[in-house]
CSV table of C-alpha atoms in Angstrom, one decimal:
chain,number,residue,atom,x,y,z
A,1,MET,CA,0.0,0.0,0.0
A,2,PRO,CA,1.5,3.4,-1.0
A,3,GLU,CA,2.6,5.4,2.1
A,4,SER,CA,0.4,8.4,1.2
A,5,VAL,CA,-2.6,6.0,1.2
A,6,LEU,CA,-1.6,4.4,4.5
A,7,ALA,CA,-1.3,7.9,6.0
A,8,ALA,CA,-4.9,8.6,5.1
A,9,LEU,CA,-6.3,5.6,6.9
A,10,ALA,CA,-8.0,5.9,10.3
A,11,CYS,CA,-8.7,3.3,13.0
A,12,PRO,CA,-12.4,2.5,12.7
A,13,HIS,CA,-12.7,2.2,16.5
A,14,CYS,CA,-11.1,5.5,17.7
A,15,GLY,CA,-10.4,7.5,14.5
A,16,ALA,CA,-6.6,7.7,15.2
A,17,GLY,CA,-4.1,7.1,12.4
A,18,VAL,CA,-2.8,3.6,11.8
A,19,GLY,CA,0.6,2.3,10.9
A,20,PRO,CA,2.6,-0.9,10.3
A,21,ALA,CA,2.9,-3.3,13.3
A,22,GLY,CA,4.6,-6.4,12.1
A,23,ASN,CA,2.3,-8.1,9.6
A,24,ALA,CA,-0.7,-6.0,10.7
A,25,LEU,CA,-1.8,-2.4,11.1
A,26,ALA,CA,-2.3,-0.7,14.5
A,27,CYS,CA,-3.2,2.6,16.1
A,28,ALA,CA,-1.7,4.3,19.1
A,29,ALA,CA,-4.5,3.0,21.3
A,30,GLY,CA,-3.6,-0.6,20.5
A,31,HIS,CA,-6.4,-1.5,18.1
A,32,SER,CA,-4.9,-4.0,15.6
A,33,PHE,CA,-6.0,-5.1,12.1
A,34,ASP,CA,-4.8,-7.9,10.0
A,35,VAL,CA,-3.4,-7.4,6.5
A,36,ALA,CA,-4.4,-10.3,4.2
A,37,LYS,CA,-1.8,-12.1,2.3
A,38,GLU,CA,-3.3,-10.6,-0.9
A,39,GLY,CA,-2.4,-7.1,0.5
A,40,TYR,CA,-5.6,-5.6,1.7
A,41,ALA,CA,-6.2,-4.3,5.2
A,42,GLY,CA,-9.0,-5.7,7.3
A,43,LEU,CA,-10.6,-2.6,8.7
A,44,LEU,CA,-14.1,-4.0,9.2
A,45,THR,CA,-15.5,-3.7,12.7
A,46,GLY,CA,-17.9,-6.2,14.2
A,47,ALA,CA,-19.3,-9.2,12.5
A,48,ARG,CA,-19.4,-9.2,8.7
A,49,PRO,CA,-23.1,-8.6,7.6
A,50,VAL,CA,-24.6,-11.8,6.3
A,51,GLY,CA,-25.6,-11.9,2.6
A,52,THR,CA,-24.6,-8.3,1.7
A,53,ALA,CA,-21.1,-8.7,0.3
A,54,ASP,CA,-20.4,-9.9,-3.3
A,55,THR,CA,-19.7,-13.6,-3.5
A,56,ALA,CA,-16.8,-15.2,-5.2
A,57,GLU,CA,-19.0,-16.1,-8.2
A,58,MET,CA,-20.4,-12.5,-8.4
A,59,VAL,CA,-16.9,-11.0,-8.4
A,60,ARG,CA,-15.6,-13.5,-11.0
A,61,ALA,CA,-18.6,-12.6,-13.2
A,62,ARG,CA,-18.1,-8.9,-12.8
A,63,GLN,CA,-14.4,-9.1,-13.6
A,64,GLU,CA,-15.1,-11.2,-16.7
A,65,PHE,CA,-17.7,-8.7,-17.9
A,66,GLN,CA,-15.5,-5.7,-17.3
A,67,GLU,CA,-12.4,-7.3,-18.9
A,68,ALA,CA,-14.5,-8.0,-22.0
A,69,GLY,CA,-14.9,-4.3,-22.4
A,70,HIS,CA,-18.7,-4.1,-22.1
A,71,TYR,CA,-18.5,-1.2,-19.6
A,72,ALA,CA,-15.4,0.4,-21.1
A,73,PRO,CA,-17.4,3.5,-22.3
A,74,LEU,CA,-18.6,4.1,-18.8
A,75,ALA,CA,-15.0,3.6,-17.4
A,76,ASP,CA,-13.6,6.0,-19.9
A,77,ARG,CA,-16.1,8.8,-19.2
A,78,LEU,CA,-15.8,8.3,-15.4
A,79,ALA,CA,-12.0,8.6,-15.7
A,80,GLY,CA,-12.4,11.8,-17.7
A,81,LEU,CA,-14.7,13.3,-15.1
A,82,ALA,CA,-12.4,12.2,-12.3
A,83,ALA,CA,-9.4,13.9,-14.0
A,84,GLU,CA,-11.4,17.1,-14.5
A,85,ALA,CA,-12.6,17.1,-10.8
A,86,LEU,CA,-9.0,16.7,-9.6
A,87,GLY,CA,-7.8,19.4,-11.9
A,88,GLY,CA,-4.3,18.1,-12.1
A,89,THR,CA,-3.8,18.2,-8.3
A,90,GLU,CA,-2.4,15.4,-6.2
A,91,GLY,CA,-4.6,13.6,-3.7
A,92,LEU,CA,-6.4,10.5,-2.7
A,93,VAL,CA,-9.1,9.0,-4.8
A,94,ALA,CA,-11.2,6.6,-2.6
A,95,ASP,CA,-13.7,4.3,-4.3
A,96,VAL,CA,-16.4,3.3,-1.9
A,97,GLY,CA,-17.8,0.0,-3.0
A,98,ALA,CA,-14.9,-0.5,-5.4
A,99,GLY,CA,-15.4,-4.1,-6.3
A,100,THR,CA,-12.4,-5.3,-8.3
A,101,GLY,CA,-11.0,-1.8,-8.6
A,102,TYR,CA,-11.8,-1.6,-12.3
A,103,TYR,CA,-13.1,2.0,-12.2
A,104,LEU,CA,-10.6,3.2,-9.7
A,105,THR,CA,-7.8,1.9,-11.9
A,106,ARG,CA,-9.1,3.8,-14.9
A,107,ALA,CA,-9.4,7.0,-12.8
A,108,LEU,CA,-5.8,6.7,-11.6
A,109,ASP,CA,-4.6,6.1,-15.1
A,110,ALA,CA,-6.2,9.4,-16.1
A,111,ALA,CA,-4.8,11.3,-13.0
A,112,PRO,CA,-1.0,10.5,-12.8
A,113,GLY,CA,-0.6,12.6,-9.6
A,114,ALA,CA,-3.3,10.8,-7.6
A,115,THR,CA,-3.2,7.7,-5.4
A,116,GLY,CA,-6.2,5.4,-4.7
A,117,LEU,CA,-7.9,3.4,-2.1
A,118,ALA,CA,-10.4,0.6,-2.9
A,119,LEU,CA,-13.0,0.2,-0.1
A,120,ASP,CA,-15.3,-2.8,-0.2
A,121,LEU,CA,-17.0,-5.4,2.0
A,122,SER,CA,-16.3,-8.4,-0.1
A,123,LYS,CA,-13.0,-10.2,0.5
A,124,TYR,CA,-13.2,-11.7,-2.9
A,125,ALA,CA,-13.4,-8.3,-4.6
A,126,LEU,CA,-10.6,-6.9,-2.4
A,127,ARG,CA,-8.2,-9.7,-3.3
A,128,ARG,CA,-8.4,-8.4,-6.9
A,129,ALA,CA,-8.6,-4.7,-6.0
A,130,ALA,CA,-5.4,-4.9,-3.8
A,131,LYS,CA,-3.4,-5.7,-7.0
A,132,ALA,CA,-5.3,-3.5,-9.4
A,133,HIS,CA,-3.0,-0.5,-9.6
A,134,PRO,CA,0.5,0.3,-8.3
A,135,ARG,CA,-0.7,3.6,-6.9
A,136,SER,CA,-3.6,2.2,-4.9
A,137,GLY,CA,-4.3,0.1,-1.8
A,138,ALA,CA,-7.4,-1.7,-0.6
A,139,ALA,CA,-9.2,-2.1,2.7
A,140,ALA,CA,-12.2,-4.0,4.0
A,141,CYS,CA,-15.0,-1.9,5.5
A,142,ASP,CA,-18.8,-1.7,5.8
A,143,ALA,CA,-19.8,1.7,4.2
A,144,TRP,CA,-22.7,1.9,6.6
A,145,ARG,CA,-20.5,1.7,9.7
A,146,GLY,CA,-18.2,4.5,8.8
A,147,LEU,CA,-15.2,4.9,6.4
A,148,PRO,CA,-11.7,4.1,7.8
A,149,LEU,CA,-10.3,7.4,6.6
A,150,ARG,CA,-9.1,10.6,8.4
A,151,ASP,CA,-11.2,13.7,8.2
A,152,GLY,CA,-10.6,15.6,5.0
A,153,SER,CA,-8.2,13.0,3.6
A,154,ALA,CA,-9.8,12.4,0.2
A,155,ALA,CA,-9.6,14.6,-2.8
A,156,LEU,CA,-12.2,12.6,-4.7
A,157,LEU,CA,-14.7,9.9,-3.8
A,158,LEU,CA,-16.0,7.5,-6.4
A,159,ASN,CA,-19.3,5.7,-5.8
A,160,VAL,CA,-20.4,3.3,-8.6
A,161,PHE,CA,-23.6,1.3,-7.9
A,162,ALA,CA,-22.7,1.3,-4.2
A,163,PRO,CA,-24.0,2.5,-0.8
A,164,ARG,CA,-23.9,6.2,0.0
A,165,ASP,CA,-23.5,7.7,3.5
A,166,ALA,CA,-23.7,11.5,3.0
A,167,ASP,CA,-22.3,12.4,6.4
A,168,GLU,CA,-19.3,10.1,6.1
A,169,PHE,CA,-18.6,11.2,2.5
A,170,HIS,CA,-18.7,14.8,3.6
A,171,ARG,CA,-16.4,14.1,6.6
A,172,VAL,CA,-13.6,12.4,4.6
A,173,LEU,CA,-13.6,14.8,1.7
A,174,ARG,CA,-11.1,17.7,1.8
A,175,PRO,CA,-12.3,21.3,1.1
A,176,GLY,CA,-12.8,21.7,-2.6
A,177,GLY,CA,-13.1,17.9,-3.0
A,178,ALA,CA,-15.7,16.1,-5.1
A,179,LEU,CA,-18.0,13.1,-5.1
A,180,LEU,CA,-18.6,11.3,-8.4
A,181,VAL,CA,-21.7,9.0,-8.3
A,182,VAL,CA,-22.7,6.5,-11.0
A,183,THR,CA,-26.2,5.1,-11.0
A,184,PRO,CA,-28.0,2.9,-13.5
A,185,GLY,CA,-30.4,4.7,-15.9
A,186,PRO,CA,-34.1,3.6,-16.1
A,187,GLY,CA,-33.5,1.4,-19.1
A,188,HIS,CA,-30.3,-0.3,-17.9
A,189,LEU,CA,-30.1,-3.9,-19.0
A,190,GLY,CA,-33.8,-3.6,-19.7
A,191,GLU,CA,-33.9,-6.3,-22.3
A,192,LEU,CA,-32.6,-8.8,-19.7
A,193,VAL,CA,-34.5,-7.6,-16.6
A,194,SER,CA,-37.9,-9.1,-17.5
A,195,ALA,CA,-36.6,-12.0,-19.5
A,196,LEU,CA,-34.2,-13.3,-16.8
A,197,GLY,CA,-36.1,-12.2,-13.7
A,198,MET,CA,-33.5,-9.6,-12.7
A,199,VAL,CA,-33.8,-6.9,-10.1
A,200,SER,CA,-35.2,-3.8,-11.9
A,201,VAL,CA,-33.9,-0.3,-11.5
A,202,ASP,CA,-35.9,1.7,-8.9
A,203,ALA,CA,-38.0,4.3,-10.8
A,204,ARG,CA,-37.3,6.8,-8.0
A,205,LYS,CA,-33.6,6.2,-7.8
A,206,GLU,CA,-32.6,9.7,-8.9
A,207,GLU,CA,-35.0,11.2,-6.4
A,208,ARG,CA,-33.6,9.0,-3.6
A,209,LEU,CA,-30.1,10.0,-4.6
A,210,GLU,CA,-30.9,13.7,-4.4
A,211,SER,CA,-32.7,13.2,-1.1
A,212,ALA,CA,-29.8,11.2,0.4
A,213,LEU,CA,-27.1,13.7,-0.5
A,214,SER,CA,-28.7,17.2,-0.7
A,215,ALA,CA,-28.2,18.1,3.0
A,216,ARG,CA,-24.4,17.7,2.6
A,217,PHE,CA,-23.7,18.2,-1.1
A,218,THR,CA,-24.7,20.3,-4.1
A,219,ARG,CA,-25.0,18.8,-7.5
A,220,ASP,CA,-22.5,20.3,-9.9
A,221,ARG,CA,-23.4,18.4,-13.0
A,222,THR,CA,-25.1,15.3,-14.3
A,223,GLU,CA,-24.5,13.4,-17.6
A,224,GLU,CA,-26.3,10.5,-19.1
A,225,LEU,CA,-24.5,7.8,-21.0
A,226,GLU,CA,-26.4,5.2,-23.1
A,227,TYR,CA,-25.2,2.7,-25.7
A,228,ARG,CA,-26.1,-0.7,-27.1
A,229,MET,CA,-24.3,-3.9,-26.3
A,230,LEU,CA,-24.5,-7.0,-28.4
A,231,LEU,CA,-24.1,-9.8,-25.9
A,232,PRO,CA,-23.6,-13.5,-26.7
A,233,HIS,CA,-25.5,-15.7,-24.3
A,234,PRO,CA,-22.5,-16.3,-22.0
A,235,ALA,CA,-22.0,-12.6,-21.6
A,236,ALA,CA,-25.7,-12.0,-21.0
A,237,ASP,CA,-25.6,-14.6,-18.3
A,238,THR,CA,-22.5,-12.9,-16.8
A,239,ALA,CA,-24.4,-9.6,-16.7
A,240,ALA,CA,-27.1,-11.3,-14.6
A,241,ALA,CA,-24.7,-13.2,-12.4
A,242,MET,CA,-22.5,-10.2,-11.4
A,243,GLY,CA,-25.2,-8.0,-9.7
A,244,PRO,CA,-27.8,-8.3,-7.0
A,245,SER,CA,-30.0,-10.6,-9.2
A,246,ALA,CA,-27.4,-13.3,-8.5
A,247,HIS,CA,-28.9,-13.6,-5.0
A,248,HIS,CA,-32.4,-14.3,-6.3
A,249,LEU,CA,-31.9,-16.4,-9.5
A,250,SER,CA,-30.1,-19.8,-9.8
A,251,ALA,CA,-27.7,-20.5,-12.7
A,252,GLU,CA,-30.1,-23.2,-14.0
A,253,GLU,CA,-33.0,-20.8,-14.1
A,254,ARG,CA,-31.0,-18.1,-15.8
A,255,ALA,CA,-29.9,-20.6,-18.5
A,256,ALA,CA,-33.5,-21.8,-19.1
A,257,ARG,CA,-34.7,-18.3,-19.5
A,258,LEU,CA,-31.8,-17.2,-21.6
A,259,SER,CA,-32.4,-19.9,-24.2
A,260,ALA,CA,-35.6,-18.1,-25.2
A,261,LEU,CA,-33.6,-15.0,-26.3
A,262,PRO,CA,-31.8,-14.3,-29.5
A,263,ASP,CA,-28.1,-15.1,-29.5
A,264,PRO,CA,-26.5,-12.6,-29.4
A,265,VAL,CA,-29.0,-10.4,-27.7
A,266,GLU,CA,-29.0,-6.6,-28.0
A,267,VAL,CA,-29.0,-5.0,-24.6
A,268,THR,CA,-29.1,-1.3,-23.4
A,269,ALA,CA,-26.4,0.0,-21.1
A,270,SER,CA,-27.7,3.2,-19.4
A,271,PHE,CA,-26.0,5.3,-16.7
A,272,ARG,CA,-26.1,8.6,-15.0
A,273,LEU,CA,-22.9,10.2,-13.8
A,274,SER,CA,-23.3,12.9,-11.2
A,275,LEU,CA,-20.7,15.2,-9.8
A,276,PHE,CA,-21.3,16.6,-6.3
A,277,ARG,CA,-19.5,19.2,-4.3
A,278,PRO,CA,-19.5,19.2,-0.4
A,279,ARG,CA,-21.5,22.1,1.2
A,280,PRO,CA,-19.5,24.2,3.6
A,281,PRO,CA,-19.7,23.0,7.3
A,282,ALA,CA,-22.7,24.5,9.1
């Protein structure tokens, strides 16, 4: 983990800084945290919530789908917006709900002066994220229990299809920092949703996003990105297996439903990219 990233970490129990202590990390108060052999820090407090983290199968499917380039247009645009938000300055880019580190890696490639931190609940995702980029590190945390970062330590937060805690986001962002949120558009994967019994996009998602963040952030800009993907059946199955629908639909049921669709199947990718700025402290 780069030293500048390590310096931004905070003990999730007391908020003090943490540093190397043998093969672990520890704060001055004696709270100690394991570092996995894959390189990520275990900064999760309490028991790991059951059934909320991405499984090994979901992570494998997501990496396969991303490496095939199906979401490359999204990654390219997110990286461009991240570079604009940073404005050429150095600083920490923290990706909350980073998964495999795919989007964080693209953002760091577009911002040579920045370092990165992948935060996620899934150990399977973190094993990959820890090795995703030479200028980034990774740590396990539950975004709803607080972020293991010092106050004002992040220049930019990324949040791609992940939980959002406005108070914590505001706390860890430095003055002049930014929050870049990606949410699915209303037609995202629409051709697969009904056919494969996938979880549909909440029609009030944008309203809920505004409600969740408005007390702490002002919206600077929003862009919509939509394009068509031509997915062979294996890729369409991967699209269903990598998201929350994987918790509700067996592989056998997906295969049975998929057989009724054209091969390849044309599918809509639809996203909203929103850049927020923190409001001044009250």
